[in-house]
mmCIF file with all atom_site columns, C-alpha atoms in Angstrom:
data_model
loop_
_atom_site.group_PDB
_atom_site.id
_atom_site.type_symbol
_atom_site.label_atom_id
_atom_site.label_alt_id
_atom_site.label_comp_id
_atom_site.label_asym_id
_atom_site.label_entity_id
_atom_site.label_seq_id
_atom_site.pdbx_PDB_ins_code
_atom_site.Cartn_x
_atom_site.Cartn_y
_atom_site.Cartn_z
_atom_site.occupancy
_atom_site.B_iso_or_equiv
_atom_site.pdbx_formal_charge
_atom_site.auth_seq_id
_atom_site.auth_comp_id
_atom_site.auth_asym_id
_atom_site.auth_atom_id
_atom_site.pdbx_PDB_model_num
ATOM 1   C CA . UNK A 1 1   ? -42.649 79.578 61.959 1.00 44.00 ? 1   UNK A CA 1
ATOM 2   C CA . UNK A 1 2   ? -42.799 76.100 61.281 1.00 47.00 ? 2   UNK A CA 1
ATOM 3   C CA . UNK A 1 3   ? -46.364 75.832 62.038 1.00 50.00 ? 3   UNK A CA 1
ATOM 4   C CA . UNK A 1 4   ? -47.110 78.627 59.545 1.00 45.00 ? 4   UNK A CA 1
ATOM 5   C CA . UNK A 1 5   ? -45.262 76.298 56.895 1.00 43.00 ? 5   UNK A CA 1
ATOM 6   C CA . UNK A 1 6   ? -46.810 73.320 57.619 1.00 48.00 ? 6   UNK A CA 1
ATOM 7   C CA . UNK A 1 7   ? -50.365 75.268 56.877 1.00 50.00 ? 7   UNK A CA 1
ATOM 8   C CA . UNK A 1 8   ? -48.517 77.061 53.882 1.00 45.00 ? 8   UNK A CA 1
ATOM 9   C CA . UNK A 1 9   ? -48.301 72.920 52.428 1.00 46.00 ? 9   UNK A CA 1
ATOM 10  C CA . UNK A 1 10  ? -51.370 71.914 53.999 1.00 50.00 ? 10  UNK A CA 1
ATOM 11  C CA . UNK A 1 11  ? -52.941 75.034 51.577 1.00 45.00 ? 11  UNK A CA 1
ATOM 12  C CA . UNK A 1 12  ? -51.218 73.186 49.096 1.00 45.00 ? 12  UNK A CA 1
ATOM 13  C CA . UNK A 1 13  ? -51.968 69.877 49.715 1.00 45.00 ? 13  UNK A CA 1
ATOM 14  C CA . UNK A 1 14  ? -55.844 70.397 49.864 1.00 44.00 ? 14  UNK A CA 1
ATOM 15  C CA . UNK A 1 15  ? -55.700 72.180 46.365 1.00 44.00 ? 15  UNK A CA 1
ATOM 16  C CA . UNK A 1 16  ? -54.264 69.251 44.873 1.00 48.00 ? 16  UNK A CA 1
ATOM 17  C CA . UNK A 1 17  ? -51.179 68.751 41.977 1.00 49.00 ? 17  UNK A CA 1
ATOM 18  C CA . UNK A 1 18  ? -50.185 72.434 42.141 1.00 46.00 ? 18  UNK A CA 1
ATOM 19  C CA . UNK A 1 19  ? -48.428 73.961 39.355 1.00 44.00 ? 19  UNK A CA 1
ATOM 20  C CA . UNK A 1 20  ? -45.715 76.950 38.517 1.00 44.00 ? 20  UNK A CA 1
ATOM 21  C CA . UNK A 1 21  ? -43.406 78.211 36.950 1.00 57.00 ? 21  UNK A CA 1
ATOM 22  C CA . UNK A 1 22  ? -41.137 75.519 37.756 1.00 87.00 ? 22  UNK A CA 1
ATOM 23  C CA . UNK A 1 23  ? -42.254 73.561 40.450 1.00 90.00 ? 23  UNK A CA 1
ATOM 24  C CA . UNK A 1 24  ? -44.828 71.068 40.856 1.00 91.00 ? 24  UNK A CA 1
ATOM 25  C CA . UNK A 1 25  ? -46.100 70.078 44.194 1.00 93.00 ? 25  UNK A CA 1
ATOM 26  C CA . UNK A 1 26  ? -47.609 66.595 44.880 1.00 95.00 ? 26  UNK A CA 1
ATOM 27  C CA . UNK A 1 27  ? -49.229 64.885 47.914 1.00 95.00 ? 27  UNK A CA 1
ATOM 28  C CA . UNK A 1 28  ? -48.129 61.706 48.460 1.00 96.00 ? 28  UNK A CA 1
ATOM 29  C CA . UNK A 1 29  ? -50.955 60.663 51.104 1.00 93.00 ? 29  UNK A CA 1
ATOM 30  C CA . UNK A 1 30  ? -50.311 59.349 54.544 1.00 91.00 ? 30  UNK A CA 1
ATOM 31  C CA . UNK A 1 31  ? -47.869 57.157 56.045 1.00 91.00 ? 31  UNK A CA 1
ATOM 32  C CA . UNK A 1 32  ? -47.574 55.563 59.756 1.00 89.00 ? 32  UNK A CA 1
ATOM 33  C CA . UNK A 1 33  ? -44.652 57.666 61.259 1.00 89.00 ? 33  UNK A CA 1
ATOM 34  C CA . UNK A 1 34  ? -41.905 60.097 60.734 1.00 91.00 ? 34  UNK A CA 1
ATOM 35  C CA . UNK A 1 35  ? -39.483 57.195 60.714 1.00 93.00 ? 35  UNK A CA 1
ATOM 36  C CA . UNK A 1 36  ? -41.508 55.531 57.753 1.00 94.00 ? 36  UNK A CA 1
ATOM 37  C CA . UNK A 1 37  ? -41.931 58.700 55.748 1.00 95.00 ? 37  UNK A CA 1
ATOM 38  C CA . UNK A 1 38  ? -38.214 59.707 56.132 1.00 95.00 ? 38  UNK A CA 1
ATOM 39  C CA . UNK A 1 39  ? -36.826 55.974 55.035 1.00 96.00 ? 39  UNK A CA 1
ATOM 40  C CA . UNK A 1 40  ? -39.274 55.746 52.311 1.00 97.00 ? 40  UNK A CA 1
ATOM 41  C CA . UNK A 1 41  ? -37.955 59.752 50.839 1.00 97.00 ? 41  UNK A CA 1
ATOM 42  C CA . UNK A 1 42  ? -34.898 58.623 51.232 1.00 97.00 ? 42  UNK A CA 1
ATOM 43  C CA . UNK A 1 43  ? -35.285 55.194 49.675 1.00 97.00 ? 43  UNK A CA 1
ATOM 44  C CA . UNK A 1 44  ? -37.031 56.742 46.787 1.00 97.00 ? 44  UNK A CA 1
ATOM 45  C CA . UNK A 1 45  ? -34.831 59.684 45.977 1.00 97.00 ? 45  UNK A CA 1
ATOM 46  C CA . UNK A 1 46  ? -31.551 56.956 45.903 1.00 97.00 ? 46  UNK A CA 1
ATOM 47  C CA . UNK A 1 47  ? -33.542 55.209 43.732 1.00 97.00 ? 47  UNK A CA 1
ATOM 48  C CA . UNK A 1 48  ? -34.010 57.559 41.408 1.00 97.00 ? 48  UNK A CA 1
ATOM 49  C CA . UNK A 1 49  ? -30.658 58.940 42.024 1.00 96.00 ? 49  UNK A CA 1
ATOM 50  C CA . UNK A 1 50  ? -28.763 55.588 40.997 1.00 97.00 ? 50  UNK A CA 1
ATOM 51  C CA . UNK A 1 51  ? -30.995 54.821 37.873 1.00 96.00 ? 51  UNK A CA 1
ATOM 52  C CA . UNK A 1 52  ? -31.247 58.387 36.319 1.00 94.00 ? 52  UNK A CA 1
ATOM 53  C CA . UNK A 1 53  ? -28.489 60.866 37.989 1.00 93.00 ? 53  UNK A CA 1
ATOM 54  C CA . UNK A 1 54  ? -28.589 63.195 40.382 1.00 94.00 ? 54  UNK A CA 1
ATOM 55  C CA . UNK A 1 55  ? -26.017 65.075 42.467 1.00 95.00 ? 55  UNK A CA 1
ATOM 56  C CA . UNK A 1 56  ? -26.768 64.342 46.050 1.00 95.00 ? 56  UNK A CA 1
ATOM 57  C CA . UNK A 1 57  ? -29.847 63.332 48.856 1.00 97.00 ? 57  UNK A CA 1
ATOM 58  C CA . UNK A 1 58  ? -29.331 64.926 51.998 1.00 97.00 ? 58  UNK A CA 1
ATOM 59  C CA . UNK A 1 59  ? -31.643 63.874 54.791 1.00 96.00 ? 59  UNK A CA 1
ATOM 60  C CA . UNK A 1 60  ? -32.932 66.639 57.176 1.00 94.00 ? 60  UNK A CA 1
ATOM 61  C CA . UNK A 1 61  ? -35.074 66.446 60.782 1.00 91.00 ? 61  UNK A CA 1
ATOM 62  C CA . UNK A 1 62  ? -38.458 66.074 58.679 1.00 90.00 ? 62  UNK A CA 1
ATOM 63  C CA . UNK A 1 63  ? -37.216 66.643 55.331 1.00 95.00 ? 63  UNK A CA 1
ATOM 64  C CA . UNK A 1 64  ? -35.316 64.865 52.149 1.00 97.00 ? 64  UNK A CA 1
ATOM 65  C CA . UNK A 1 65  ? -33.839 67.070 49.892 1.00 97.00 ? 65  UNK A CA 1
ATOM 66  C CA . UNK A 1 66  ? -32.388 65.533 45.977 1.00 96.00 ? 66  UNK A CA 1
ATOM 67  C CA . UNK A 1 67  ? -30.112 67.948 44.142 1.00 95.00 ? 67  UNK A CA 1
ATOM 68  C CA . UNK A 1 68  ? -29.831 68.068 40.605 1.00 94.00 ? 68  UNK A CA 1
ATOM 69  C CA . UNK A 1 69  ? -32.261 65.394 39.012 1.00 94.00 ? 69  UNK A CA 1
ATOM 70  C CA . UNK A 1 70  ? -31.833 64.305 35.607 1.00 90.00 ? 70  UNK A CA 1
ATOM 71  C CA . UNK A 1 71  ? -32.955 65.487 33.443 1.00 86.00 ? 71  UNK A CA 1
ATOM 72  C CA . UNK A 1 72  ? -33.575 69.171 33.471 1.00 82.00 ? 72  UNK A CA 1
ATOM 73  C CA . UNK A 1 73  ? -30.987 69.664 36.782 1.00 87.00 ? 73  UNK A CA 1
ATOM 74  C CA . UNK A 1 74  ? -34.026 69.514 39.284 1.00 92.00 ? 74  UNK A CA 1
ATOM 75  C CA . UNK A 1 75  ? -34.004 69.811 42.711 1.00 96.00 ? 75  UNK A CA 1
ATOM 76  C CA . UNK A 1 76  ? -36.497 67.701 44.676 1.00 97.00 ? 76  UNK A CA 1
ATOM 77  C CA . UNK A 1 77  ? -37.812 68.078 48.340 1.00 97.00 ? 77  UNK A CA 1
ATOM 78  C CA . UNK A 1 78  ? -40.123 65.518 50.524 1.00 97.00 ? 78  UNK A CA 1
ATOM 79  C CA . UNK A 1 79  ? -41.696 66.814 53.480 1.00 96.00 ? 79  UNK A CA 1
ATOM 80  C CA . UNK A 1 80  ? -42.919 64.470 56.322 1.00 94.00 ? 80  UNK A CA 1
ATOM 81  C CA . UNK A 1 81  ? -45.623 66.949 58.265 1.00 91.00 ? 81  UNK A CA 1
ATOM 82  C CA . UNK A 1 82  ? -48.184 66.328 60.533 1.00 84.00 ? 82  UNK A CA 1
ATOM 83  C CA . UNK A 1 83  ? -51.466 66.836 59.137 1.00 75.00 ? 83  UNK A CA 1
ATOM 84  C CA . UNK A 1 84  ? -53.281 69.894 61.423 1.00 70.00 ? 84  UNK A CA 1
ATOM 85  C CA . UNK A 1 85  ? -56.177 67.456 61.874 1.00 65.00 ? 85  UNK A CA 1
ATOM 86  C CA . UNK A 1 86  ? -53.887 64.722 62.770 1.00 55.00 ? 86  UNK A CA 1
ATOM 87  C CA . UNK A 1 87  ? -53.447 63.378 66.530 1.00 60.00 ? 87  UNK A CA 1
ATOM 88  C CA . UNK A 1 88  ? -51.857 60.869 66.062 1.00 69.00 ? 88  UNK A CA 1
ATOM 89  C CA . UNK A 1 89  ? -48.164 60.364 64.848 1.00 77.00 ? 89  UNK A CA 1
ATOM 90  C CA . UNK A 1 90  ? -49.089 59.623 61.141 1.00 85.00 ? 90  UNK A CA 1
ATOM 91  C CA . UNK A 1 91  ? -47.169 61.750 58.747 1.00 89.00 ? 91  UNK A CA 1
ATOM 92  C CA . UNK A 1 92  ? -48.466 63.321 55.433 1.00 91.00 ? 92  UNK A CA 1
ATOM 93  C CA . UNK A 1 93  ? -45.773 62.855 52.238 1.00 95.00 ? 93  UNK A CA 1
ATOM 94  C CA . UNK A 1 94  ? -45.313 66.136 50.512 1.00 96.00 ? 94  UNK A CA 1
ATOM 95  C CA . UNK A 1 95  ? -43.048 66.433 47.180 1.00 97.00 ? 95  UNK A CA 1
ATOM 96  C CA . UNK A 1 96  ? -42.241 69.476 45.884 1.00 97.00 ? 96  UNK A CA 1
ATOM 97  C CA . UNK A 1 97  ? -39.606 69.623 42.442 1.00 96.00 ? 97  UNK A CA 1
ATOM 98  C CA . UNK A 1 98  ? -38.055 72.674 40.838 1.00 94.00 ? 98  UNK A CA 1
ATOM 99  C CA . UNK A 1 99  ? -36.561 72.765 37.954 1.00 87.00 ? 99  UNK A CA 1
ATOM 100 C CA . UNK A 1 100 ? -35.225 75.253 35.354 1.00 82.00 ? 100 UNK A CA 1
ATOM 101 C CA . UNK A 1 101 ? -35.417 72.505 32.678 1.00 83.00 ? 101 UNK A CA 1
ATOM 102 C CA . UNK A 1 102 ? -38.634 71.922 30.896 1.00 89.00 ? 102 UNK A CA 1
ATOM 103 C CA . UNK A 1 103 ? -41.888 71.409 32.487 1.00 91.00 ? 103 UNK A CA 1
ATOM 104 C CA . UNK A 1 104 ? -41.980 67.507 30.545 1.00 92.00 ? 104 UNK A CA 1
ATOM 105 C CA . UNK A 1 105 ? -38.533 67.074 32.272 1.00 91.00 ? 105 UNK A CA 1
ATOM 106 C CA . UNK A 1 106 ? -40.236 68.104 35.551 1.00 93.00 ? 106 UNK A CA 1
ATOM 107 C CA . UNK A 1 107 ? -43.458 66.205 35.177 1.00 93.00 ? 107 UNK A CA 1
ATOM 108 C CA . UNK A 1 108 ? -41.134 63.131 34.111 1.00 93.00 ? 108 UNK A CA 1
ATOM 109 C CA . UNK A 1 109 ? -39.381 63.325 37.338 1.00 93.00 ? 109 UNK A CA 1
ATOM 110 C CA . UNK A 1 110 ? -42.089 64.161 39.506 1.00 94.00 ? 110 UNK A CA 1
ATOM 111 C CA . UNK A 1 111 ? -44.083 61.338 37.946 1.00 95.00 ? 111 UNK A CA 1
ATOM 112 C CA . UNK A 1 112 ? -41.242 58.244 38.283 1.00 95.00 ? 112 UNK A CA 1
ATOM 113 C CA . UNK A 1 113 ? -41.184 59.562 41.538 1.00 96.00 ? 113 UNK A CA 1
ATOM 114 C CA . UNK A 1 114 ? -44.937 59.443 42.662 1.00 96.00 ? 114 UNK A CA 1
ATOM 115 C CA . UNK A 1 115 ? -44.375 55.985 41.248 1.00 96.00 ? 115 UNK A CA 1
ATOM 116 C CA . UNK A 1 116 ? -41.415 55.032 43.358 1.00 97.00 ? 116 UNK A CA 1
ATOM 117 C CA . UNK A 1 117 ? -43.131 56.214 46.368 1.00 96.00 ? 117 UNK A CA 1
ATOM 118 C CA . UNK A 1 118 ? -46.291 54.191 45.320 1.00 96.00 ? 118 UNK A CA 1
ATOM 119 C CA . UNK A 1 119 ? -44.319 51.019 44.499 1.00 96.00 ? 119 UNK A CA 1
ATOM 120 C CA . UNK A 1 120 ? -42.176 51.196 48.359 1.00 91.00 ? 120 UNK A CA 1
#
């Protein structure tokens, strides 16, 4: 199962800034390790979450999840995977927002978030 996932982002990843009906998906390139990636989703999310609002980051085993971003009440996950090609124990940063606000509220979020990550 969680093989099957990881290829379901890596589809996603190699198609580039995907977009839906309310979500956006963005790849955030590679980082060293799983340690790095999860400290830097976390450290970014908090960020965000203490200038603009946001309910709550919960960290998971590979995964940072952000409940209701401001604005638009978004919901925000990062995903540290291991790229398929990958042997060693770099990680690949994968955001993915949903949002039943607007899709400029989304792209807002999504983009001071890219830029978080890219400033860290």
């Amino acid at each position: 199962m969680k093989k099957a996932l990881i290829g379901a982002f890596g589809a996603l990843i190699l198609t580039g800034p995907a977009m839906a009906e309310g979500y956006s998906t963005v790849d955030l390139g590679l980082i060293n390790d799983k340690p790095a990636c999860m400290a830097k989703a976390e450290r970014v999310m908090n960020r965000y979450k203490n200038t603009f609002g946001a309910h709550s980051v919960k960290v998971g085993g590979w995964t940072t999840f952000g409940w209701d971003f401001e604005p638009g009440d978004q919901d925000v996950v990062i995903l540290c995977v291991a790229p398929t090609s990958s042997s060693n124990s770099k990680r690949r940063g994968v955001m993915v927002i949903h949002g039943s606000g607007t899709e400029k509220q989304r792209f807002a979020t999504r983009d001071l978030l890219q830029g978080y990550w890219d400033a860290d």
